[in-house]
Amino acid sequence: KCLVCSITLTYHKNTESLNCHYCGSYLKPQDACPECKSTKLEYIGTGIQKIEEGLKDLIPELRMARMDRDTTTRKLSHYRMVKDMEAGKTDLLLGTQMVAKGHDLPDVTLAAVISADVALNLPDFRSAERAFQLFTQLAGRAGRGDKKGEVLIQTYEPDNYIFNYVSRHDYIGFYKKEIELRSELSYPPFSKLVRIVFGFKTKSTGEKVIKSLSARLKRKEAAGVTVLGPVIAPIEKIKNLYRWHLILKGKNSKSLRQKALEISDMVKEIKDLKIDIDVDPINML
């Protein structure tokens, strides 16, 4: 794990480093396990580079390009990959979400999503919406010319309602289903949200402050405002700060802002506290 974030490091083979995609720190891999000291180490991840290696072993003659953060840092590198694909110099374009966005490649007849459940199971009420957008965009890369296209999606949840709509490109059907679920739980657009994130240098300090804050919030309920939390944030630690968050939910923006300022005032005397107030939050992690 990262030394300052509660995030597993990602191994980048081209730089032979373990990188944190949140704080930007990196480590050189060790020759032995830091826990048991064994030297029998093997990289068994399912990232883009691992998939690239597997495909090369299965189909050595495949002309393949990888489009991700590591390969698109140079000027025009992204443009060249697309042009090579258009010219037929590349058989397969492998990459992260940027592969799905807006490319018009008439000769592509197959599109595939690997590990779709990663996008589906994020702790965010928008996860289904974002997954539907991504999968539908990627599906739209195949069969754009005269040849028919095929789309494969790898998932442990084939019965998830989202795939029924993706397979039919049914935007309206997905919207009706998703808006029904949002209505039942009073999530946007049926309410407004404010997210407050508290960051502490030590976990013990955070636990004490949050416990006290929770008790005070229970005694001071605001009409028209629902307080969810505070609880430990999905990513508990980033850049050496231990994080708790709470969500304010309601229909009146003024009431939400007033409640957010009231909560901010409750903890303003706390030393070494970093507080972020995010109105209409996009990121819930």
PDB file of C-alpha atoms in Angstrom:
ATOM      1  CA  LYS A   1       0.000   0.000   0.000  1.00  0.00           C
ATOM      2  CA  CYS A   2       0.929   3.640  -0.389  1.00  0.00           C
ATOM      3  CA  LEU A   3       2.759   4.969   2.669  1.00  0.00           C
ATOM      4  CA  VAL A   4       0.533   8.072   2.940  1.00  0.00           C
ATOM      5  CA  CYS A   5      -2.785   6.932   1.391  1.00  0.00           C
ATOM      6  CA  SER A   6      -5.027   3.935   2.085  1.00  0.00           C
ATOM      7  CA  ILE A   7      -4.679   2.898  -1.565  1.00  0.00           C
ATOM      8  CA  THR A   8      -2.965  -0.086  -3.133  1.00  0.00           C
ATOM      9  CA  LEU A   9      -0.047   0.946  -5.334  1.00  0.00           C
ATOM     10  CA  THR A  10      -0.153   0.172  -9.054  1.00  0.00           C
ATOM     11  CA  TYR A  11       2.843  -1.471 -10.711  1.00  0.00           C
ATOM     12  CA  HIS A  12       3.992   0.257 -13.917  1.00  0.00           C
ATOM     13  CA  LYS A  13       6.206  -2.076 -15.903  1.00  0.00           C
ATOM     14  CA  ASN A  14       7.687   0.575 -18.215  1.00  0.00           C
ATOM     15  CA  THR A  15       9.151   2.525 -15.250  1.00  0.00           C
ATOM     16  CA  GLU A  16       9.436  -0.527 -12.966  1.00  0.00           C
ATOM     17  CA  SER A  17       7.814   1.423 -10.163  1.00  0.00           C
ATOM     18  CA  LEU A  18       4.861   1.168  -7.784  1.00  0.00           C
ATOM     19  CA  ASN A  19       2.764   4.339  -8.207  1.00  0.00           C
ATOM     20  CA  CYS A  20      -0.017   5.929  -6.150  1.00  0.00           C
ATOM     21  CA  HIS A  21      -2.614   7.514  -8.423  1.00  0.00           C
ATOM     22  CA  TYR A  22      -3.868   9.794  -5.622  1.00  0.00           C
ATOM     23  CA  CYS A  23      -0.818  11.486  -4.113  1.00  0.00           C
ATOM     24  CA  GLY A  24       1.642  10.833  -6.958  1.00  0.00           C
ATOM     25  CA  SER A  25       4.248   9.081  -4.812  1.00  0.00           C
ATOM     26  CA  TYR A  26       6.106   6.016  -6.060  1.00  0.00           C
ATOM     27  CA  LEU A  27       8.307   3.236  -4.742  1.00  0.00           C
ATOM     28  CA  LYS A  28      10.764   0.854  -6.328  1.00  0.00           C
ATOM     29  CA  PRO A  29       9.549  -2.764  -5.995  1.00  0.00           C
ATOM     30  CA  GLN A  30      11.462  -4.852  -3.474  1.00  0.00           C
ATOM     31  CA  ASP A  31      13.069  -8.197  -4.277  1.00  0.00           C
ATOM     32  CA  ALA A  32      11.512  -9.758  -1.175  1.00  0.00           C
ATOM     33  CA  CYS A  33       8.133  -9.570   0.508  1.00  0.00           C
ATOM     34  CA  PRO A  34       8.343  -7.023   3.382  1.00  0.00           C
ATOM     35  CA  GLU A  35       6.210  -9.307   5.592  1.00  0.00           C
ATOM     36  CA  CYS A  36       7.443 -12.888   5.116  1.00  0.00           C
ATOM     37  CA  LYS A  37      10.757 -12.088   3.317  1.00  0.00           C
ATOM     38  CA  SER A  38       9.983 -14.559   0.530  1.00  0.00           C
ATOM     39  CA  THR A  39      11.601 -13.853  -2.840  1.00  0.00           C
ATOM     40  CA  LYS A  40       9.013 -15.846  -4.783  1.00  0.00           C
ATOM     41  CA  LEU A  41       7.124 -12.819  -6.106  1.00  0.00           C
ATOM     42  CA  GLU A  42       4.874 -12.742  -9.144  1.00  0.00           C
ATOM     43  CA  TYR A  43       2.789  -9.937 -10.642  1.00  0.00           C
ATOM     44  CA  ILE A  44      -0.768 -11.252 -10.926  1.00  0.00           C
ATOM     45  CA  GLY A  45      -2.764  -8.048 -11.421  1.00  0.00           C
ATOM     46  CA  THR A  46      -5.399  -7.475 -14.103  1.00  0.00           C
ATOM     47  CA  GLY A  47      -4.321  -4.056 -15.338  1.00  0.00           C
ATOM     48  CA  ILE A  48      -3.830  -2.911 -18.912  1.00  0.00           C
ATOM     49  CA  GLN A  49      -0.181  -3.964 -19.101  1.00  0.00           C
ATOM     50  CA  LYS A  50      -0.992  -7.446 -17.784  1.00  0.00           C
ATOM     51  CA  ILE A  51      -3.725  -7.851 -20.387  1.00  0.00           C
ATOM     52  CA  GLU A  52      -1.302  -6.680 -23.076  1.00  0.00           C
ATOM     53  CA  GLU A  53       1.202  -9.369 -22.060  1.00  0.00           C
ATOM     54  CA  GLY A  54      -1.484 -12.046 -22.111  1.00  0.00           C
ATOM     55  CA  LEU A  55      -2.675 -11.078 -25.570  1.00  0.00           C
ATOM     56  CA  LYS A  56       0.881 -11.105 -26.917  1.00  0.00           C
ATOM     57  CA  ASP A  57       1.355 -14.635 -25.575  1.00  0.00           C
ATOM     58  CA  LEU A  58      -1.943 -15.827 -27.084  1.00  0.00           C
ATOM     59  CA  ILE A  59      -1.660 -14.038 -30.450  1.00  0.00           C
ATOM     60  CA  PRO A  60       2.013 -13.111 -31.123  1.00  0.00           C
ATOM     61  CA  GLU A  61       1.271 -11.754 -34.591  1.00  0.00           C
ATOM     62  CA  LEU A  62      -1.318  -9.247 -33.297  1.00  0.00           C
ATOM     63  CA  ARG A  63      -0.361  -5.624 -34.042  1.00  0.00           C
ATOM     64  CA  MET A  64      -1.405  -3.901 -30.850  1.00  0.00           C
ATOM     65  CA  ALA A  65      -1.247  -0.394 -29.351  1.00  0.00           C
ATOM     66  CA  ARG A  66      -1.843   0.559 -25.709  1.00  0.00           C
ATOM     67  CA  MET A  67      -3.527   3.884 -24.954  1.00  0.00           C
ATOM     68  CA  ASP A  68      -3.242   4.868 -21.294  1.00  0.00           C
ATOM     69  CA  ARG A  69      -1.594   7.401 -18.996  1.00  0.00           C
ATOM     70  CA  ASP A  70       1.873   5.969 -19.607  1.00  0.00           C
ATOM     71  CA  THR A  71       1.751   5.901 -23.406  1.00  0.00           C
ATOM     72  CA  THR A  72       0.045   9.242 -24.152  1.00  0.00           C
ATOM     73  CA  THR A  73       2.328  11.651 -22.283  1.00  0.00           C
ATOM     74  CA  ARG A  74       4.248  12.748 -25.397  1.00  0.00           C
ATOM     75  CA  LYS A  75       2.854  15.351 -27.768  1.00  0.00           C
ATOM     76  CA  LEU A  76       0.637  13.888 -30.543  1.00  0.00           C
ATOM     77  CA  SER A  77       1.053  10.307 -29.189  1.00  0.00           C
ATOM     78  CA  HIS A  78      -2.725   9.955 -28.813  1.00  0.00           C
ATOM     79  CA  TYR A  79      -3.277  11.317 -32.348  1.00  0.00           C
ATOM     80  CA  ARG A  80      -0.707   8.925 -33.878  1.00  0.00           C
ATOM     81  CA  MET A  81      -2.345   5.862 -32.279  1.00  0.00           C
ATOM     82  CA  VAL A  82      -5.732   6.786 -33.733  1.00  0.00           C
ATOM     83  CA  LYS A  83      -4.222   7.498 -37.177  1.00  0.00           C
ATOM     84  CA  ASP A  84      -2.413   4.114 -37.167  1.00  0.00           C
ATOM     85  CA  MET A  85      -5.706   2.433 -36.319  1.00  0.00           C
ATOM     86  CA  GLU A  86      -7.474   4.267 -39.156  1.00  0.00           C
ATOM     87  CA  ALA A  87      -4.716   3.310 -41.595  1.00  0.00           C
ATOM     88  CA  GLY A  88      -4.924  -0.377 -40.683  1.00  0.00           C
ATOM     89  CA  LYS A  89      -1.449  -0.459 -39.154  1.00  0.00           C
ATOM     90  CA  THR A  90      -2.896  -1.528 -35.785  1.00  0.00           C
ATOM     91  CA  ASP A  91      -5.178  -4.533 -35.277  1.00  0.00           C
ATOM     92  CA  LEU A  92      -6.173  -3.867 -31.688  1.00  0.00           C
ATOM     93  CA  LEU A  93      -6.338  -0.755 -29.536  1.00  0.00           C
ATOM     94  CA  LEU A  94      -6.086  -1.575 -25.851  1.00  0.00           C
ATOM     95  CA  GLY A  95      -6.580   1.048 -23.192  1.00  0.00           C
ATOM     96  CA  THR A  96      -8.389   2.771 -20.372  1.00  0.00           C
ATOM     97  CA  GLN A  97     -11.551   4.849 -20.634  1.00  0.00           C
ATOM     98  CA  MET A  98      -9.999   7.196 -23.197  1.00  0.00           C
ATOM     99  CA  VAL A  99     -10.354   4.419 -25.825  1.00  0.00           C
ATOM    100  CA  ALA A 100     -14.156   4.689 -25.593  1.00  0.00           C
ATOM    101  CA  LYS A 101     -14.447   8.418 -26.169  1.00  0.00           C
ATOM    102  CA  GLY A 102     -15.392   9.745 -29.569  1.00  0.00           C
ATOM    103  CA  HIS A 103     -13.187   7.803 -32.002  1.00  0.00           C
ATOM    104  CA  ASP A 104     -14.722   7.115 -35.404  1.00  0.00           C
ATOM    105  CA  LEU A 105     -13.041   3.921 -36.667  1.00  0.00           C
ATOM    106  CA  PRO A 106     -15.192   2.355 -39.441  1.00  0.00           C
ATOM    107  CA  ASP A 107     -13.245  -0.913 -39.690  1.00  0.00           C
ATOM    108  CA  VAL A 108     -13.591  -1.853 -35.993  1.00  0.00           C
ATOM    109  CA  THR A 109     -15.910  -4.861 -35.660  1.00  0.00           C
ATOM    110  CA  LEU A 110     -15.264  -5.903 -32.056  1.00  0.00           C
ATOM    111  CA  ALA A 111     -15.293  -3.919 -28.797  1.00  0.00           C
ATOM    112  CA  ALA A 112     -14.743  -5.442 -25.362  1.00  0.00           C
ATOM    113  CA  VAL A 113     -15.003  -4.296 -21.739  1.00  0.00           C
ATOM    114  CA  ILE A 114     -12.765  -6.082 -19.228  1.00  0.00           C
ATOM    115  CA  SER A 115     -13.809  -6.249 -15.543  1.00  0.00           C
ATOM    116  CA  ALA A 116     -16.989  -4.186 -15.927  1.00  0.00           C
ATOM    117  CA  ASP A 117     -17.805  -4.688 -12.227  1.00  0.00           C
ATOM    118  CA  VAL A 118     -15.096  -2.204 -11.206  1.00  0.00           C
ATOM    119  CA  ALA A 119     -17.179   0.649 -12.636  1.00  0.00           C
ATOM    120  CA  LEU A 120     -20.493  -0.795 -11.444  1.00  0.00           C
ATOM    121  CA  ASN A 121     -19.641  -1.277  -7.779  1.00  0.00           C
ATOM    122  CA  LEU A 122     -18.188   2.063  -6.763  1.00  0.00           C
ATOM    123  CA  PRO A 123     -19.825   3.465  -3.576  1.00  0.00           C
ATOM    124  CA  ASP A 124     -21.543   6.300  -5.450  1.00  0.00           C
ATOM    125  CA  PHE A 125     -25.189   6.730  -6.416  1.00  0.00           C
ATOM    126  CA  ARG A 126     -24.030   7.729  -9.933  1.00  0.00           C
ATOM    127  CA  SER A 127     -22.040   4.532 -10.551  1.00  0.00           C
ATOM    128  CA  ALA A 128     -24.725   2.896 -12.719  1.00  0.00           C
ATOM    129  CA  GLU A 129     -25.163   6.079 -14.765  1.00  0.00           C
ATOM    130  CA  ARG A 130     -21.434   6.429 -15.400  1.00  0.00           C
ATOM    131  CA  ALA A 131     -21.041   2.735 -16.192  1.00  0.00           C
ATOM    132  CA  PHE A 132     -23.926   2.921 -18.688  1.00  0.00           C
ATOM    133  CA  GLN A 133     -22.320   5.947 -20.353  1.00  0.00           C
ATOM    134  CA  LEU A 134     -18.922   4.252 -20.599  1.00  0.00           C
ATOM    135  CA  PHE A 135     -20.162   0.879 -21.841  1.00  0.00           C
ATOM    136  CA  THR A 136     -22.494   2.464 -24.386  1.00  0.00           C
ATOM    137  CA  GLN A 137     -19.703   4.709 -25.676  1.00  0.00           C
ATOM    138  CA  LEU A 138     -17.356   1.757 -26.062  1.00  0.00           C
ATOM    139  CA  ALA A 139     -20.049  -0.345 -27.743  1.00  0.00           C
ATOM    140  CA  GLY A 140     -20.508   2.490 -30.217  1.00  0.00           C
ATOM    141  CA  ARG A 141     -16.908   2.088 -31.446  1.00  0.00           C
ATOM    142  CA  ALA A 142     -17.770  -1.229 -33.139  1.00  0.00           C
ATOM    143  CA  GLY A 143     -19.771  -1.586 -36.337  1.00  0.00           C
ATOM    144  CA  ARG A 144     -19.585   2.064 -37.414  1.00  0.00           C
ATOM    145  CA  GLY A 145     -18.882   1.231 -41.074  1.00  0.00           C
ATOM    146  CA  ASP A 146     -20.438  -1.270 -43.490  1.00  0.00           C
ATOM    147  CA  LYS A 147     -19.442  -4.271 -41.366  1.00  0.00           C
ATOM    148  CA  LYS A 148     -21.513  -5.345 -38.379  1.00  0.00           C
ATOM    149  CA  GLY A 149     -20.056  -4.949 -34.907  1.00  0.00           C
ATOM    150  CA  GLU A 150     -19.962  -7.176 -31.831  1.00  0.00           C
ATOM    151  CA  VAL A 151     -19.555  -6.123 -28.192  1.00  0.00           C
ATOM    152  CA  LEU A 152     -18.335  -8.337 -25.338  1.00  0.00           C
ATOM    153  CA  ILE A 153     -18.622  -7.322 -21.667  1.00  0.00           C
ATOM    154  CA  GLN A 154     -16.908  -9.324 -18.909  1.00  0.00           C
ATOM    155  CA  THR A 155     -18.860  -9.289 -15.638  1.00  0.00           C
ATOM    156  CA  TYR A 156     -19.739 -11.353 -12.579  1.00  0.00           C
ATOM    157  CA  GLU A 157     -23.212  -9.762 -12.640  1.00  0.00           C
ATOM    158  CA  PRO A 158     -24.727 -10.504 -16.068  1.00  0.00           C
ATOM    159  CA  ASP A 159     -28.220 -10.080 -14.594  1.00  0.00           C
ATOM    160  CA  ASN A 160     -27.557  -6.488 -13.535  1.00  0.00           C
ATOM    161  CA  TYR A 161     -30.280  -4.298 -15.073  1.00  0.00           C
ATOM    162  CA  ILE A 162     -27.736  -1.997 -16.725  1.00  0.00           C
ATOM    163  CA  PHE A 163     -26.642  -4.622 -19.299  1.00  0.00           C
ATOM    164  CA  ASN A 164     -30.182  -5.050 -20.566  1.00  0.00           C
ATOM    165  CA  TYR A 165     -30.202  -1.388 -21.593  1.00  0.00           C
ATOM    166  CA  VAL A 166     -26.595  -1.298 -22.844  1.00  0.00           C
ATOM    167  CA  SER A 167     -27.210  -4.278 -25.149  1.00  0.00           C
ATOM    168  CA  ARG A 168     -30.136  -2.447 -26.781  1.00  0.00           C
ATOM    169  CA  HIS A 169     -28.589   1.050 -26.717  1.00  0.00           C
ATOM    170  CA  ASP A 170     -31.753   1.955 -24.810  1.00  0.00           C
ATOM    171  CA  TYR A 171     -31.041   5.387 -23.368  1.00  0.00           C
ATOM    172  CA  ILE A 172     -34.695   6.155 -22.590  1.00  0.00           C
ATOM    173  CA  GLY A 173     -35.267   2.805 -20.852  1.00  0.00           C
ATOM    174  CA  PHE A 174     -32.183   3.252 -18.687  1.00  0.00           C
ATOM    175  CA  TYR A 175     -33.213   6.798 -17.820  1.00  0.00           C
ATOM    176  CA  LYS A 176     -36.683   5.686 -16.692  1.00  0.00           C
ATOM    177  CA  LYS A 177     -35.240   2.883 -14.535  1.00  0.00           C
ATOM    178  CA  GLU A 178     -32.522   5.055 -13.009  1.00  0.00           C
ATOM    179  CA  ILE A 179     -34.830   8.010 -12.331  1.00  0.00           C
ATOM    180  CA  GLU A 180     -37.229   5.654 -10.537  1.00  0.00           C
ATOM    181  CA  LEU A 181     -34.431   4.461  -8.228  1.00  0.00           C
ATOM    182  CA  ARG A 182     -33.252   8.029  -7.617  1.00  0.00           C
ATOM    183  CA  SER A 183     -36.812   9.076  -6.727  1.00  0.00           C
ATOM    184  CA  GLU A 184     -37.208   6.260  -4.179  1.00  0.00           C
ATOM    185  CA  LEU A 185     -33.996   7.287  -2.370  1.00  0.00           C
ATOM    186  CA  SER A 186     -34.408  11.043  -2.910  1.00  0.00           C
ATOM    187  CA  TYR A 187     -31.123  11.484  -4.734  1.00  0.00           C
ATOM    188  CA  PRO A 188     -30.493  14.156  -7.405  1.00  0.00           C
ATOM    189  CA  PRO A 189     -32.364  15.418  -9.345  1.00  0.00           C
ATOM    190  CA  PHE A 190     -35.005  14.999  -6.608  1.00  0.00           C
ATOM    191  CA  SER A 191     -32.772  16.598  -3.994  1.00  0.00           C
ATOM    192  CA  LYS A 192     -29.567  18.550  -3.644  1.00  0.00           C
ATOM    193  CA  LEU A 193     -26.401  17.316  -1.932  1.00  0.00           C
ATOM    194  CA  VAL A 194     -23.549  18.883  -0.015  1.00  0.00           C
ATOM    195  CA  ARG A 195     -20.572  16.732   0.944  1.00  0.00           C
ATOM    196  CA  ILE A 196     -18.308  17.721   3.837  1.00  0.00           C
ATOM    197  CA  VAL A 197     -14.936  15.987   4.194  1.00  0.00           C
ATOM    198  CA  PHE A 198     -12.894  16.233   7.397  1.00  0.00           C
ATOM    199  CA  GLY A 199      -9.156  15.478   7.304  1.00  0.00           C
ATOM    200  CA  PHE A 200      -7.045  14.831  10.438  1.00  0.00           C
ATOM    201  CA  LYS A 201      -3.328  14.234  10.880  1.00  0.00           C
ATOM    202  CA  THR A 202      -3.972  11.417  13.372  1.00  0.00           C
ATOM    203  CA  LYS A 203      -6.710   8.811  13.396  1.00  0.00           C
ATOM    204  CA  SER A 204      -7.237   9.068  17.167  1.00  0.00           C
ATOM    205  CA  THR A 205      -7.902  12.821  16.948  1.00  0.00           C
ATOM    206  CA  GLY A 206     -10.330  12.260  14.115  1.00  0.00           C
ATOM    207  CA  GLU A 207     -12.246   9.585  16.020  1.00  0.00           C
ATOM    208  CA  LYS A 208     -12.684  11.877  19.050  1.00  0.00           C
ATOM    209  CA  VAL A 209     -13.799  14.884  17.011  1.00  0.00           C
ATOM    210  CA  ILE A 210     -16.183  12.885  14.828  1.00  0.00           C
ATOM    211  CA  LYS A 211     -17.738  11.174  17.859  1.00  0.00           C
ATOM    212  CA  SER A 212     -18.376  14.551  19.487  1.00  0.00           C
ATOM    213  CA  LEU A 213     -19.678  16.021  16.208  1.00  0.00           C
ATOM    214  CA  SER A 214     -22.076  13.099  15.713  1.00  0.00           C
ATOM    215  CA  ALA A 215     -23.586  13.635  19.170  1.00  0.00           C
ATOM    216  CA  ARG A 216     -24.058  17.358  18.539  1.00  0.00           C
ATOM    217  CA  LEU A 217     -25.652  16.775  15.139  1.00  0.00           C
ATOM    218  CA  LYS A 218     -28.196  14.392  16.640  1.00  0.00           C
ATOM    219  CA  ARG A 219     -29.271  17.120  19.092  1.00  0.00           C
ATOM    220  CA  LYS A 220     -29.555  19.797  16.391  1.00  0.00           C
ATOM    221  CA  GLU A 221     -31.651  18.432  13.558  1.00  0.00           C
ATOM    222  CA  ALA A 222     -32.551  20.913  10.799  1.00  0.00           C
ATOM    223  CA  ALA A 223     -35.947  20.924   9.142  1.00  0.00           C
ATOM    224  CA  GLY A 224     -35.752  19.832   5.517  1.00  0.00           C
ATOM    225  CA  VAL A 225     -32.133  18.644   5.773  1.00  0.00           C
ATOM    226  CA  THR A 226     -31.098  14.990   6.145  1.00  0.00           C
ATOM    227  CA  VAL A 227     -27.633  14.357   7.559  1.00  0.00           C
ATOM    228  CA  LEU A 228     -25.996  11.102   6.430  1.00  0.00           C
ATOM    229  CA  GLY A 229     -22.932  10.341   8.557  1.00  0.00           C
ATOM    230  CA  PRO A 230     -20.340  11.316   9.486  1.00  0.00           C
ATOM    231  CA  VAL A 231     -18.563   8.068   8.635  1.00  0.00           C
ATOM    232  CA  ILE A 232     -15.106   7.050   7.434  1.00  0.00           C
ATOM    233  CA  ALA A 233     -14.680   8.084   3.786  1.00  0.00           C
ATOM    234  CA  PRO A 234     -14.473   5.263   1.194  1.00  0.00           C
ATOM    235  CA  ILE A 235     -10.794   6.196   0.738  1.00  0.00           C
ATOM    236  CA  GLU A 236      -9.882   6.613   4.378  1.00  0.00           C
ATOM    237  CA  LYS A 237      -6.469   8.211   4.016  1.00  0.00           C
ATOM    238  CA  ILE A 238      -4.995  10.510   1.347  1.00  0.00           C
ATOM    239  CA  LYS A 239      -1.706  12.395   1.640  1.00  0.00           C
ATOM    240  CA  ASN A 240      -1.341  11.470   5.320  1.00  0.00           C
ATOM    241  CA  LEU A 241      -4.774  12.820   6.271  1.00  0.00           C
ATOM    242  CA  TYR A 242      -7.360  10.479   7.828  1.00  0.00           C
ATOM    243  CA  ARG A 243     -10.729  11.292   6.295  1.00  0.00           C
ATOM    244  CA  TRP A 244     -14.345  11.214   7.474  1.00  0.00           C
ATOM    245  CA  HIS A 245     -17.242  12.589   5.475  1.00  0.00           C
ATOM    246  CA  LEU A 246     -20.941  13.357   5.767  1.00  0.00           C
ATOM    247  CA  ILE A 247     -23.637  14.104   3.202  1.00  0.00           C
ATOM    248  CA  LEU A 248     -26.317  16.760   3.585  1.00  0.00           C
ATOM    249  CA  LYS A 249     -29.423  16.016   1.536  1.00  0.00           C
ATOM    250  CA  GLY A 250     -32.408  18.312   1.002  1.00  0.00           C
ATOM    251  CA  LYS A 251     -34.450  20.260  -1.528  1.00  0.00           C
ATOM    252  CA  ASN A 252     -33.638  23.797  -0.380  1.00  0.00           C
ATOM    253  CA  SER A 253     -30.173  25.078  -1.310  1.00  0.00           C
ATOM    254  CA  LYS A 254     -30.246  27.844   1.297  1.00  0.00           C
ATOM    255  CA  SER A 255     -31.049  25.400   4.117  1.00  0.00           C
ATOM    256  CA  LEU A 256     -28.233  23.107   2.992  1.00  0.00           C
ATOM    257  CA  ARG A 257     -25.715  25.958   2.888  1.00  0.00           C
ATOM    258  CA  GLN A 258     -26.761  27.149   6.328  1.00  0.00           C
ATOM    259  CA  LYS A 259     -26.392  23.647   7.755  1.00  0.00           C
ATOM    260  CA  ALA A 260     -22.963  23.255   6.134  1.00  0.00           C
ATOM    261  CA  LEU A 261     -21.787  26.546   7.684  1.00  0.00           C
ATOM    262  CA  GLU A 262     -23.210  25.504  11.050  1.00  0.00           C
ATOM    263  CA  ILE A 263     -21.262  22.244  10.946  1.00  0.00           C
ATOM    264  CA  SER A 264     -18.137  24.098   9.869  1.00  0.00           C
ATOM    265  CA  ASP A 265     -18.518  26.408  12.890  1.00  0.00           C
ATOM    266  CA  MET A 266     -18.805  23.386  15.211  1.00  0.00           C
ATOM    267  CA  VAL A 267     -15.269  22.283  14.351  1.00  0.00           C
ATOM    268  CA  LYS A 268     -13.540  25.575  13.475  1.00  0.00           C
ATOM    269  CA  GLU A 269     -11.556  25.599  16.746  1.00  0.00           C
ATOM    270  CA  ILE A 270     -10.030  22.167  16.068  1.00  0.00           C
ATOM    271  CA  LYS A 271      -6.320  22.387  15.299  1.00  0.00           C
ATOM    272  CA  ASP A 272      -4.786  20.557  12.342  1.00  0.00           C
ATOM    273  CA  LEU A 273      -8.200  19.951  10.787  1.00  0.00           C
ATOM    274  CA  LYS A 274      -8.710  20.288   7.033  1.00  0.00           C
ATOM    275  CA  ILE A 275     -12.344  20.652   5.995  1.00  0.00           C
ATOM    276  CA  ASP A 276     -13.690  20.606   2.435  1.00  0.00           C
ATOM    277  CA  ILE A 277     -17.283  21.566   1.601  1.00  0.00           C
ATOM    278  CA  ASP A 278     -18.366  20.326  -1.828  1.00  0.00           C
ATOM    279  CA  VAL A 279     -21.730  21.559  -3.158  1.00  0.00           C
ATOM    280  CA  ASP A 280     -23.351  19.213  -5.708  1.00  0.00           C
ATOM    281  CA  PRO A 281     -20.419  16.774  -5.362  1.00  0.00           C
ATOM    282  CA  ILE A 282     -19.208  14.815  -8.375  1.00  0.00           C
ATOM    283  CA  ASN A 283     -16.736  12.637  -6.445  1.00  0.00           C
ATOM    284  CA  MET A 284     -18.134  10.675  -3.477  1.00  0.00           C
ATOM    285  CA  LEU A 285     -14.912   8.772  -2.659  1.00  0.00           C
TER     286      LEU A 285
END
